[in-house]
Coordinates of C-alpha atoms and ligand atoms in Angstrom, one line a residue:
M1 CA 5.3 40.0 79.5
K2 CA 1.7 40.4 79.6
R3 CA 1.1 40.1 76.3
A4 CA 3.3 36.9 75.8
I5 CA 2.5 33.8 74.1
R6 CA 0.5 31.4 76.3
S7 CA -1.6 28.6 74.1
V8 CA 0.2 26.6 71.9
N9 CA -2.4 27.1 68.6
T10 CA -1.5 30.5 69.1
L11 CA 1.8 30.2 68.8
L12 CA 1.5 27.9 65.8
S13 CA -0.3 30.1 64.0
M14 CA 1.4 32.8 64.1
I15 CA 4.6 31.2 62.9
E16 CA 2.4 29.6 60.2
L17 CA 3.2 26.0 61.4
E18 CA -0.5 25.4 62.2
S19 CA -1.2 21.7 61.4
K20 CA 2.0 21.1 60.6
V21 CA 3.0 20.3 63.9
Q22 CA 1.5 17.5 65.3
D23 CA 3.8 15.2 68.4
L24 CA 2.2 18.0 71.5
T25 CA 2.2 17.2 74.6
D26 CA -0.8 17.9 76.6
E27 CA -1.1 22.0 77.5
A28 CA -2.5 21.8 80.8
S29 CA 0.7 20.7 82.2
D30 CA 2.7 23.0 84.9
F31 CA 4.9 23.9 83.2
P32 CA 3.3 25.4 80.4
L33 CA 4.4 27.9 77.1
F34 CA 5.3 31.1 77.6
V35 CA 7.0 33.0 75.1
P36 CA 6.8 36.8 74.8
L37 CA 6.5 38.6 71.0
P38 CA 10.2 40.3 70.8
Y39 CA 11.1 36.7 71.0
L40 CA 9.1 34.9 68.8
E41 CA 10.0 37.4 66.5
R42 CA 12.8 35.7 65.9
I43 CA 11.1 32.6 65.3
E44 CA 11.5 31.8 61.3
K45 CA 7.3 31.1 59.9
G46 CA 7.4 27.6 58.8
N47 CA 9.9 25.9 60.2
S48 CA 9.0 23.3 62.5
D49 CA 12.7 22.8 63.1
D50 CA 13.3 26.6 64.1
P51 CA 16.5 26.2 67.1
L52 CA 14.3 28.9 68.9
L53 CA 10.8 27.0 68.4
R54 CA 12.5 23.7 69.8
Q55 CA 13.4 25.9 73.2
V56 CA 9.9 26.6 74.2
L57 CA 7.6 24.3 72.2
P58 CA 6.4 21.4 74.7
V59 CA 6.3 18.4 72.9
A60 CA 5.2 14.4 73.4
D61 CA 8.7 13.8 73.9
E62 CA 8.7 15.0 77.4
R63 CA 7.1 12.5 78.6
E64 CA 9.8 10.1 78.7
S65 CA 11.1 9.5 81.8
P66 CA 14.9 7.7 81.6
E67 CA 15.8 6.1 84.5
H68 CA 19.1 9.1 85.6
F69 CA 16.3 11.7 84.7
S70 CA 14.6 12.8 87.9
I71 CA 13.0 16.2 89.8
D72 CA 16.2 17.8 91.7
P73 CA 19.7 16.2 90.0
L74 CA 21.6 19.0 91.5
G75 CA 20.4 18.2 95.2
E76 CA 19.2 21.8 95.6
Q77 CA 17.2 21.3 98.3
S78 CA 19.5 20.2 100.3
A79 CA 22.1 23.3 99.6
T80 CA 19.0 25.4 100.8
L81 CA 20.3 27.9 103.2
R82 CA 17.1 29.4 103.8
D83 CA 14.0 29.8 101.7
G84 CA 15.2 31.6 98.1
L85 CA 18.9 31.7 99.3
I86 CA 21.8 28.4 98.2
Q87 CA 25.2 28.3 99.0
K88 CA 26.8 25.4 97.2
Y89 CA 30.3 27.2 96.9
Q90 CA 32.9 28.7 98.5
K91 CA 32.4 32.7 98.9
R92 CA 29.2 33.2 96.5
V93 CA 25.7 32.7 97.5
L94 CA 22.6 32.3 94.9
V95 CA 19.8 33.9 95.5
I96 CA 16.4 33.1 94.5
A97 CA 15.3 36.7 93.3
S98 CA 12.4 35.7 91.8
R99 CA 9.9 33.0 90.8
T100 CA 9.3 34.3 87.8
C101 CA 10.7 33.6 84.0
A102 CA 10.4 35.5 80.8
I103 CA 10.5 32.9 78.7
N104 CA 9.7 29.3 80.1
C105 CA 12.6 26.9 78.2
R106 CA 11.5 23.4 77.6
Y107 CA 14.9 22.0 79.0
C108 CA 15.2 23.8 82.0
F109 CA 16.8 22.4 85.1
R110 CA 14.6 24.7 87.4
R111 CA 11.2 23.1 85.8
H112 CA 10.0 21.4 88.8
F113 CA 11.7 23.8 91.4
P114 CA 9.4 25.0 94.2
Y115 CA 9.6 28.9 93.6
E116 CA 6.1 28.9 95.7
T117 CA 8.2 28.8 98.6
A118 CA 11.6 29.6 97.5
A119 CA 10.8 33.1 96.1
L120 CA 11.6 36.0 98.0
G121 CA 8.7 38.2 99.4
D122 CA 9.7 42.0 101.3
Q123 CA 10.5 40.5 104.8
R124 CA 12.7 37.0 103.3
W125 CA 14.3 40.0 101.5
S126 CA 15.7 41.8 104.5
E127 CA 16.3 38.8 106.0
T128 CA 18.4 37.4 103.2
I129 CA 20.2 40.6 103.0
D130 CA 21.2 40.0 106.9
S131 CA 22.4 36.6 106.4
I132 CA 24.6 38.0 103.8
A133 CA 25.6 40.8 106.1
A134 CA 26.4 38.6 109.0
D135 CA 28.8 35.8 106.7
D136 CA 32.1 37.7 105.6
T137 CA 33.4 34.9 103.9
I138 CA 30.9 35.8 101.1
N139 CA 31.9 38.6 98.6
E140 CA 29.8 37.7 95.9
V141 CA 26.2 37.9 95.6
I142 CA 24.3 36.3 92.4
L143 CA 20.6 37.2 92.2
S144 CA 19.1 33.9 89.8
G145 CA 15.6 32.7 90.2
G146 CA 13.6 32.7 87.8
D147 CA 14.7 35.8 86.5
P148 CA 16.0 38.4 88.8
L149 CA 15.4 41.2 85.7
T150 CA 11.3 40.2 86.5
V151 CA 11.6 42.4 90.0
T152 CA 11.0 45.9 88.8
D153 CA 13.5 48.3 88.7
E154 CA 12.2 50.3 92.1
K155 CA 12.3 47.0 93.9
L156 CA 16.1 46.1 92.3
A157 CA 17.4 49.4 92.9
D158 CA 16.0 48.7 96.9
V159 CA 17.9 45.7 96.8
F160 CA 21.4 47.3 95.0
N161 CA 21.2 50.0 97.5
R162 CA 21.3 47.5 100.3
L163 CA 23.9 45.3 99.2
E164 CA 25.9 48.4 98.7
A165 CA 26.4 48.7 102.3
V166 CA 27.8 45.3 103.0
E167 CA 31.5 46.1 103.4
H168 CA 32.4 42.8 102.5
L169 CA 30.7 42.4 99.0
Q170 CA 33.1 42.8 96.1
R171 CA 30.4 42.0 93.4
I172 CA 26.3 41.3 92.1
R173 CA 26.3 39.0 89.8
L174 CA 22.7 38.7 87.8
H175 CA 22.1 35.2 86.4
T176 CA 19.1 36.3 83.4
R177 CA 18.2 35.9 80.0
L178 CA 16.1 38.8 79.7
P179 CA 18.3 40.6 78.0
I180 CA 18.4 37.9 75.3
V181 CA 14.4 37.0 75.1
I182 CA 13.2 40.9 76.1
P183 CA 16.2 43.2 75.3
Q184 CA 14.0 46.2 76.0
R185 CA 14.2 45.3 79.8
V186 CA 18.0 47.1 79.9
T187 CA 16.7 49.9 81.3
D188 CA 18.0 53.6 82.2
G189 CA 17.2 52.6 85.6
L190 CA 19.2 49.4 85.5
L191 CA 22.2 50.8 84.0
K192 CA 22.1 53.3 86.7
M193 CA 22.1 51.0 89.9
I194 CA 24.7 49.1 87.7
G195 CA 26.5 52.5 87.5
K196 CA 26.1 53.3 91.1
F197 CA 27.1 50.2 93.1
R198 CA 30.5 49.9 90.7
R199 CA 31.4 54.0 92.0
S200 CA 30.4 52.9 95.2
R201 CA 33.7 51.7 96.4
T202 CA 37.1 50.6 94.3
G203 CA 37.0 47.7 92.7
R204 CA 33.1 47.0 92.8
Q205 CA 31.8 44.8 89.9
V206 CA 28.8 43.9 88.3
V207 CA 29.0 40.8 86.1
M208 CA 26.0 40.0 84.4
V209 CA 25.8 36.1 82.7
V210 CA 23.3 36.3 80.2
H211 CA 21.6 32.8 78.2
S212 CA 21.7 32.4 74.8
N213 CA 22.3 29.2 72.8
H214 CA 21.7 30.0 69.1
A215 CA 23.1 32.7 67.5
N216 CA 19.6 33.6 65.9
E217 CA 18.7 35.4 69.4
I218 CA 20.8 37.6 69.2
D219 CA 19.5 40.2 66.7
D220 CA 20.2 43.7 65.9
A221 CA 17.8 45.0 69.5
V222 CA 19.7 42.5 71.9
C223 CA 23.2 43.5 70.3
R224 CA 22.5 47.2 71.4
S225 CA 20.9 46.0 75.0
L226 CA 24.3 44.0 75.5
S227 CA 26.4 46.8 73.9
R228 CA 25.1 49.5 76.5
L229 CA 25.7 47.3 79.5
S230 CA 29.2 46.8 78.3
D231 CA 29.1 50.7 78.1
S232 CA 28.4 51.2 81.4
A233 CA 31.5 48.8 82.9
T234 CA 29.3 45.4 83.5
Q235 CA 31.2 42.5 82.8
L236 CA 29.1 40.3 80.4
L237 CA 29.5 36.7 79.9
N238 CA 27.1 33.9 78.4
Q239 CA 25.5 30.7 79.1
S240 CA 24.6 28.2 77.1
V241 CA 23.2 24.3 77.3
L242 CA 24.1 21.8 74.9
L243 CA 21.2 21.1 73.5
A244 CA 20.2 18.2 70.7
G245 CA 18.6 19.6 67.8
V246 CA 19.4 23.5 68.5
N247 CA 23.7 24.0 69.1
D248 CA 24.8 20.5 69.0
D249 CA 27.0 21.5 66.1
T250 CA 30.3 22.9 64.6
D251 CA 29.0 25.5 63.0
T252 CA 26.2 26.7 65.0
L253 CA 28.2 27.2 67.8
V254 CA 31.0 28.9 66.1
R255 CA 28.4 31.3 65.0
L256 CA 27.0 31.4 68.5
S257 CA 30.5 32.0 69.6
E258 CA 31.1 35.3 67.0
R259 CA 27.9 36.7 67.7
L260 CA 28.2 37.4 71.4
L261 CA 31.8 38.3 70.6
S262 CA 30.7 41.3 68.5
A263 CA 28.0 42.1 71.5
N264 CA 30.9 42.6 74.0
T265 CA 29.7 39.0 75.8
L266 CA 32.2 36.3 76.8
P267 CA 31.2 32.8 75.9
Y268 CA 31.5 31.4 79.6
Y269 CA 29.9 28.1 80.3
L270 CA 29.1 25.3 77.8
H271 CA 26.6 23.5 80.6
Q272 CA 26.1 19.6 79.8
L273 CA 22.2 19.4 80.1
D274 CA 21.1 18.3 83.6
P275 CA 19.0 15.3 83.7
V276 CA 15.8 16.5 84.8
E277 CA 12.3 14.7 84.0
G278 CA 11.3 15.6 80.6
T279 CA 14.3 16.8 79.0
A280 CA 16.0 13.5 78.3
H281 CA 15.2 14.6 74.5
F282 CA 17.7 17.2 74.9
E283 CA 20.4 15.2 76.3
V284 CA 23.3 15.0 74.1
P285 CA 26.5 12.4 75.0
V286 CA 29.5 13.9 76.7
S287 CA 31.6 12.4 74.6
T288 CA 29.9 14.6 71.5
G289 CA 30.3 17.4 73.4
L290 CA 33.7 17.2 73.7
K291 CA 34.3 16.2 70.4
L292 CA 32.5 19.7 69.3
I293 CA 34.8 21.3 71.9
E294 CA 38.0 20.2 70.1
E295 CA 36.4 21.3 66.7
I296 CA 35.2 24.5 67.5
R297 CA 38.3 25.4 69.6
A298 CA 40.2 24.9 66.1
R299 CA 38.0 28.1 64.8
L300 CA 37.9 30.4 67.3
P301 CA 40.6 32.8 69.3
G302 CA 40.5 30.5 73.0
Y303 CA 38.6 33.4 74.9
A304 CA 35.8 32.5 72.9
V305 CA 35.4 29.0 73.5
P306 CA 33.0 28.4 76.6
R307 CA 34.4 26.2 79.3
Y308 CA 32.1 22.7 78.8
V309 CA 30.6 22.0 82.5
Q310 CA 28.7 19.5 83.5
E311 CA 27.2 20.4 87.5
L312 CA 27.5 17.4 90.2
A313 CA 25.9 17.2 92.9
G314 CA 27.9 17.6 96.1
E315 CA 31.0 19.5 94.3
P316 CA 33.1 21.9 95.2
G317 CA 31.7 23.9 91.7
K318 CA 31.3 22.7 88.1
T319 CA 32.5 20.1 87.2
V320 CA 35.2 21.3 84.0
L321 CA 34.6 18.7 81.2
A322 CA 36.6 20.7 78.8
Ligands
PLP1 C1 26.7 27.3 89.3 C2 26.7 28.2 90.6 C3 26.9 29.2 91.1 C4 27.8 30.0 90.3 O1 29.3 29.1 90.0 P1 30.9 29.4 88.9 O2 30.9 29.0 88.7 O3 30.6 30.5 90.1 O4 29.7 30.7 88.2 C5 26.5 29.0 92.2 N1 25.8 28.8 92.8 C6 25.3 27.9 92.9 C7 24.1 27.5 93.4 C8 25.2 27.7 91.6 O5 24.4 25.9 90.9
SF4_2 S1 15.0 31.4 81.4 FE1 16.6 30.2 82.9 S2 15.6 29.4 84.5 FE2 14.0 30.6 83.0 S3 13.2 28.5 82.4 FE3 14.6 29.5 81.1 S4 16.4 27.9 81.6 FE4 15.1 28.1 83.0

């Protein structure tokens, strides 16, 4: 992550697109370009329409702001139990384990999230785990972010150990894009702590929901890392966002599902874009999304068709569109 590219000009020169891309937005925005090298290597040189490039390059279209797009469309601010802890749904709580991501995705639904106050410092970790331990209706903790795998193995192992001591906890779930962005992040240390939590009580599980939107993101190194996780008996799922110009066609979605299956990862959710300011140019109409799902259903086994969902503020779970 230290060596990640932070400058639009550097990025464009590395992928041989200087002077070919003009519609850029102001670099000094509060959500800067951030692309690690292992991800950059998967962007096709000289292709200004590359689906991976489109996910990371700040463009002028981000200044458009249609009326139904806002800063906090999901009502996360009001579902916050305490700093860094969000509970919207029964039995599972979401912990903002880190304020950092390994990549800045332009369509991100948390691009305006106030991480400065929400991410967990050491003392807040203790308080957060105490409040999970005090509520025995909670059986699953979701480590999210930012990206929870930006936390060091040492710190994560400490968190896993403390969660292990919470008797009513059945599952730890990680919502992370890191195994896709920097597959080397799947370390021996990580596999070890996952195994230790699983063995601590019968039926305990670790679920990892990775985030990939296009088959080109899943190269051999990513496949190897996902297979190692799968060998450690981690339940692997993937969530994608339906994105105009990235994956809004049948062939692309079918290829993504096939590629995920070959990496032992089941397609879980295909998200309708959350209407967050600056992302309107990625929006695909729900009617198109429904049609795409119908078409991929005809070409894939049922377990390879993701649930097409939308998050609506105040609902008891994600709303399933198809
Ligand atoms: C999406 C989400 C979850 C997880 O929902 P699942 O349907 O179980 O994947 C939990 N908490 C919050 C706040 C969420 O946004
Ligand atoms: S990895 Fe996830 S949280 Fe981080 S910028 Fe991308 S979409 Fe947002």
